[in-house]
């Protein structure tokens, strides 16, 4: 199941040419992306979980996925390094470094989702409560990052037709939302609208979503750089 660590395309499956091996790696990277997107869907449950058992079960699942993403990055990286150590064309070599950048950023996305979950956990443990307005702002941020992830995932399917415009527009929307939330937040602190513990948890969360967006755009840019070289 998607909930377990496994490699589908490259496990013990060494093919005759670098091109074929890179095709397998590309398919594996698509699986990696699916896992990261799946992991992201667990976050809303942390906000709505009423019972601790429910919250803990989701946290456990997110931690498990974080481990899966670490292992996928390690194994795919090992495979790509092996492909690159053979006699490969310049095109293959460029594609390999682009794929290494992609998986590095996918792993960072998994990491950041885990940090969002950990921030939610300490907020829960400290009994810090957000009002409806703060929750709505974070939900807006979460949805904008979801859109960016969807664009990234679709760009990973076809390296020759990357929609960079859609990727940048998703990234700009995330940054604009973060800027707006940050200036409202600084204002609220000045006016003493909420206390430090609320402000701290809240600003940590919107900052993490924005950071997530940075790793997401890095993936589309890495695909695009390998495509540009292949056209030279």
mmCIF file of N, CA, C and O in Angstrom, residues 133-142 144 174-188 194 202-203 205-207 209:
data_model
loop_
_atom_site.group_PDB
_atom_site.id
_atom_site.type_symbol
_atom_site.label_atom_id
_atom_site.label_comp_id
_atom_site.label_asym_id
_atom_site.label_seq_id
_atom_site.Cartn_x
_atom_site.Cartn_y
_atom_site.Cartn_z
ATOM 1 N N UNK A 133 -10.928 33.367 12.815
ATOM 2 C CA UNK A 133 -10.192 34.156 11.826
ATOM 3 C C UNK A 133 -8.814 33.584 11.533
ATOM 4 O O UNK A 133 -8.424 33.447 10.363
ATOM 5 N N UNK A 134 -8.084 33.224 12.576
ATOM 6 C CA UNK A 134 -6.743 32.661 12.379
ATOM 7 C C UNK A 134 -6.837 31.302 11.686
ATOM 8 O O UNK A 134 -6.035 30.991 10.794
ATOM 9 N N UNK A 135 -7.823 30.499 12.093
ATOM 10 C CA UNK A 135 -8.014 29.208 11.437
ATOM 11 C C UNK A 135 -8.322 29.372 9.951
ATOM 12 O O UNK A 135 -7.806 28.638 9.114
ATOM 13 N N UNK A 136 -9.153 30.354 9.631
ATOM 14 C CA UNK A 136 -9.524 30.593 8.226
ATOM 15 C C UNK A 136 -8.296 31.021 7.417
ATOM 16 O O UNK A 136 -8.098 30.581 6.275
ATOM 17 N N UNK A 137 -7.443 31.858 8.009
ATOM 18 C CA UNK A 137 -6.225 32.293 7.315
ATOM 19 C C UNK A 137 -5.292 31.119 7.021
ATOM 20 O O UNK A 137 -4.735 31.009 5.933
ATOM 21 N N UNK A 138 -5.119 30.254 8.014
ATOM 22 C CA UNK A 138 -4.235 29.095 7.824
ATOM 23 C C UNK A 138 -4.831 28.125 6.809
ATOM 24 O O UNK A 138 -4.104 27.502 6.034
ATOM 25 N N UNK A 139 -6.150 28.027 6.804
ATOM 26 C CA UNK A 139 -6.819 27.150 5.829
ATOM 27 C C UNK A 139 -6.619 27.691 4.409
ATOM 28 O O UNK A 139 -6.387 26.933 3.462
ATOM 29 N N UNK A 140 -6.650 29.002 4.273
ATOM 30 C CA UNK A 140 -6.403 29.610 2.955
ATOM 31 C C UNK A 140 -4.978 29.284 2.488
ATOM 32 O O UNK A 140 -4.736 28.912 1.337
ATOM 33 N N UNK A 141 -4.038 29.414 3.403
ATOM 34 C CA UNK A 141 -2.636 29.095 3.114
ATOM 35 C C UNK A 141 -2.496 27.620 2.711
ATOM 36 O O UNK A 141 -1.803 27.280 1.754
ATOM 37 N N UNK A 142 -3.159 26.752 3.478
ATOM 38 C CA UNK A 142 -3.078 25.309 3.196
ATOM 39 C C UNK A 142 -3.597 24.997 1.789
ATOM 40 O O UNK A 142 -3.022 24.195 1.054
ATOM 41 N N UNK A 144 -3.744 27.068 -0.814
ATOM 42 C CA UNK A 144 -2.838 27.612 -1.836
ATOM 43 C C UNK A 144 -1.638 26.676 -2.038
ATOM 44 O O UNK A 144 -1.197 26.446 -3.167
ATOM 45 N N UNK A 174 0.982 32.072 -2.788
ATOM 46 C CA UNK A 174 1.404 31.674 -1.434
ATOM 47 C C UNK A 174 2.166 32.826 -0.762
ATOM 48 O O UNK A 174 1.903 33.180 0.390
ATOM 49 N N UNK A 175 3.107 33.426 -1.498
ATOM 50 C CA UNK A 175 3.907 34.514 -0.930
ATOM 51 C C UNK A 175 3.054 35.730 -0.581
ATOM 52 O O UNK A 175 3.243 36.356 0.459
ATOM 53 N N UNK A 176 2.102 36.044 -1.467
ATOM 54 C CA UNK A 176 1.231 37.204 -1.229
ATOM 55 C C UNK A 176 0.372 36.970 0.014
ATOM 56 O O UNK A 176 0.184 37.871 0.839
ATOM 57 N N UNK A 177 -0.129 35.761 0.164
ATOM 58 C CA UNK A 177 -0.949 35.419 1.326
ATOM 59 C C UNK A 177 -0.100 35.523 2.598
ATOM 60 O O UNK A 177 -0.509 36.132 3.588
ATOM 61 N N UNK A 178 1.142 34.960 2.554
ATOM 62 C CA UNK A 178 2.029 35.034 3.714
ATOM 63 C C UNK A 178 2.312 36.499 4.087
ATOM 64 O O UNK A 178 2.275 36.861 5.260
ATOM 65 N N UNK A 179 2.586 37.342 3.088
ATOM 66 C CA UNK A 179 2.879 38.759 3.368
ATOM 67 C C UNK A 179 1.702 39.437 4.060
ATOM 68 O O UNK A 179 1.877 40.210 5.001
ATOM 69 N N UNK A 180 0.500 39.123 3.575
ATOM 70 C CA UNK A 180 -0.712 39.710 4.154
ATOM 71 C C UNK A 180 -0.903 39.242 5.601
ATOM 72 O O UNK A 180 -1.148 40.050 6.501
ATOM 73 N N UNK A 181 -0.759 37.929 5.818
ATOM 74 C CA UNK A 181 -0.938 37.389 7.172
ATOM 75 C C UNK A 181 0.119 37.942 8.124
ATOM 76 O O UNK A 181 -0.165 38.234 9.274
ATOM 77 N N UNK A 182 1.339 38.102 7.607
ATOM 78 C CA UNK A 182 2.415 38.601 8.470
ATOM 79 C C UNK A 182 2.152 40.049 8.896
ATOM 80 O O UNK A 182 2.309 40.387 10.063
ATOM 81 N N UNK A 183 1.707 40.884 7.947
ATOM 82 C CA UNK A 183 1.494 42.283 8.358
ATOM 83 C C UNK A 183 0.286 42.402 9.292
ATOM 84 O O UNK A 183 0.323 43.173 10.260
ATOM 85 N N UNK A 184 -0.759 41.594 9.057
ATOM 86 C CA UNK A 184 -1.894 41.581 10.001
ATOM 87 C C UNK A 184 -1.437 41.106 11.375
ATOM 88 O O UNK A 184 -1.852 41.638 12.411
ATOM 89 N N UNK A 185 -0.580 40.084 11.367
ATOM 90 C CA UNK A 185 -0.097 39.497 12.618
ATOM 91 C C UNK A 185 0.724 40.518 13.424
ATOM 92 O O UNK A 185 0.512 40.679 14.637
ATOM 93 N N UNK A 186 1.619 41.226 12.767
ATOM 94 C CA UNK A 186 2.457 42.216 13.464
ATOM 95 C C UNK A 186 1.598 43.328 14.055
ATOM 96 O O UNK A 186 1.829 43.801 15.165
ATOM 97 N N UNK A 187 0.571 43.676 13.303
ATOM 98 C CA UNK A 187 -0.383 44.673 13.776
ATOM 99 C C UNK A 187 -1.146 44.168 15.012
ATOM 100 O O UNK A 187 -1.301 44.884 16.002
ATOM 101 N N UNK A 188 -1.600 42.931 14.926
ATOM 102 C CA UNK A 188 -2.343 42.322 16.036
ATOM 103 C C UNK A 188 -1.487 42.247 17.300
ATOM 104 O O UNK A 188 -1.974 42.440 18.416
ATOM 105 N N UNK A 194 -3.964 39.148 20.562
ATOM 106 C CA UNK A 194 -3.838 37.804 21.154
ATOM 107 C C UNK A 194 -2.486 37.711 21.846
ATOM 108 O O UNK A 194 -1.594 38.521 21.599
ATOM 109 N N UNK A 202 0.901 30.567 15.607
ATOM 110 C CA UNK A 202 0.278 31.009 14.357
ATOM 111 C C UNK A 202 1.329 31.435 13.328
ATOM 112 O O UNK A 202 1.324 30.974 12.185
ATOM 113 N N UNK A 203 2.275 32.277 13.744
ATOM 114 C CA UNK A 203 3.280 32.760 12.785
ATOM 115 C C UNK A 203 4.210 31.618 12.354
ATOM 116 O O UNK A 203 4.648 31.565 11.208
ATOM 117 N N UNK A 205 3.264 28.569 11.891
ATOM 118 C CA UNK A 205 2.520 27.777 10.908
ATOM 119 C C UNK A 205 2.468 28.447 9.536
ATOM 120 O O UNK A 205 2.781 27.810 8.525
ATOM 121 N N UNK A 206 2.132 29.734 9.479
ATOM 122 C CA UNK A 206 2.065 30.306 8.131
ATOM 123 C C UNK A 206 3.458 30.381 7.494
ATOM 124 O O UNK A 206 3.605 30.265 6.281
ATOM 125 N N UNK A 207 4.499 30.539 8.332
ATOM 126 C CA UNK A 207 5.869 30.564 7.790
ATOM 127 C C UNK A 207 6.259 29.190 7.227
ATOM 128 O O UNK A 207 6.924 29.093 6.193
ATOM 129 N N UNK A 209 4.184 26.930 5.969
ATOM 130 C CA UNK A 209 3.472 26.731 4.696
ATOM 131 C C UNK A 209 4.201 27.452 3.567
ATOM 132 O O UNK A 209 4.324 26.935 2.453
#
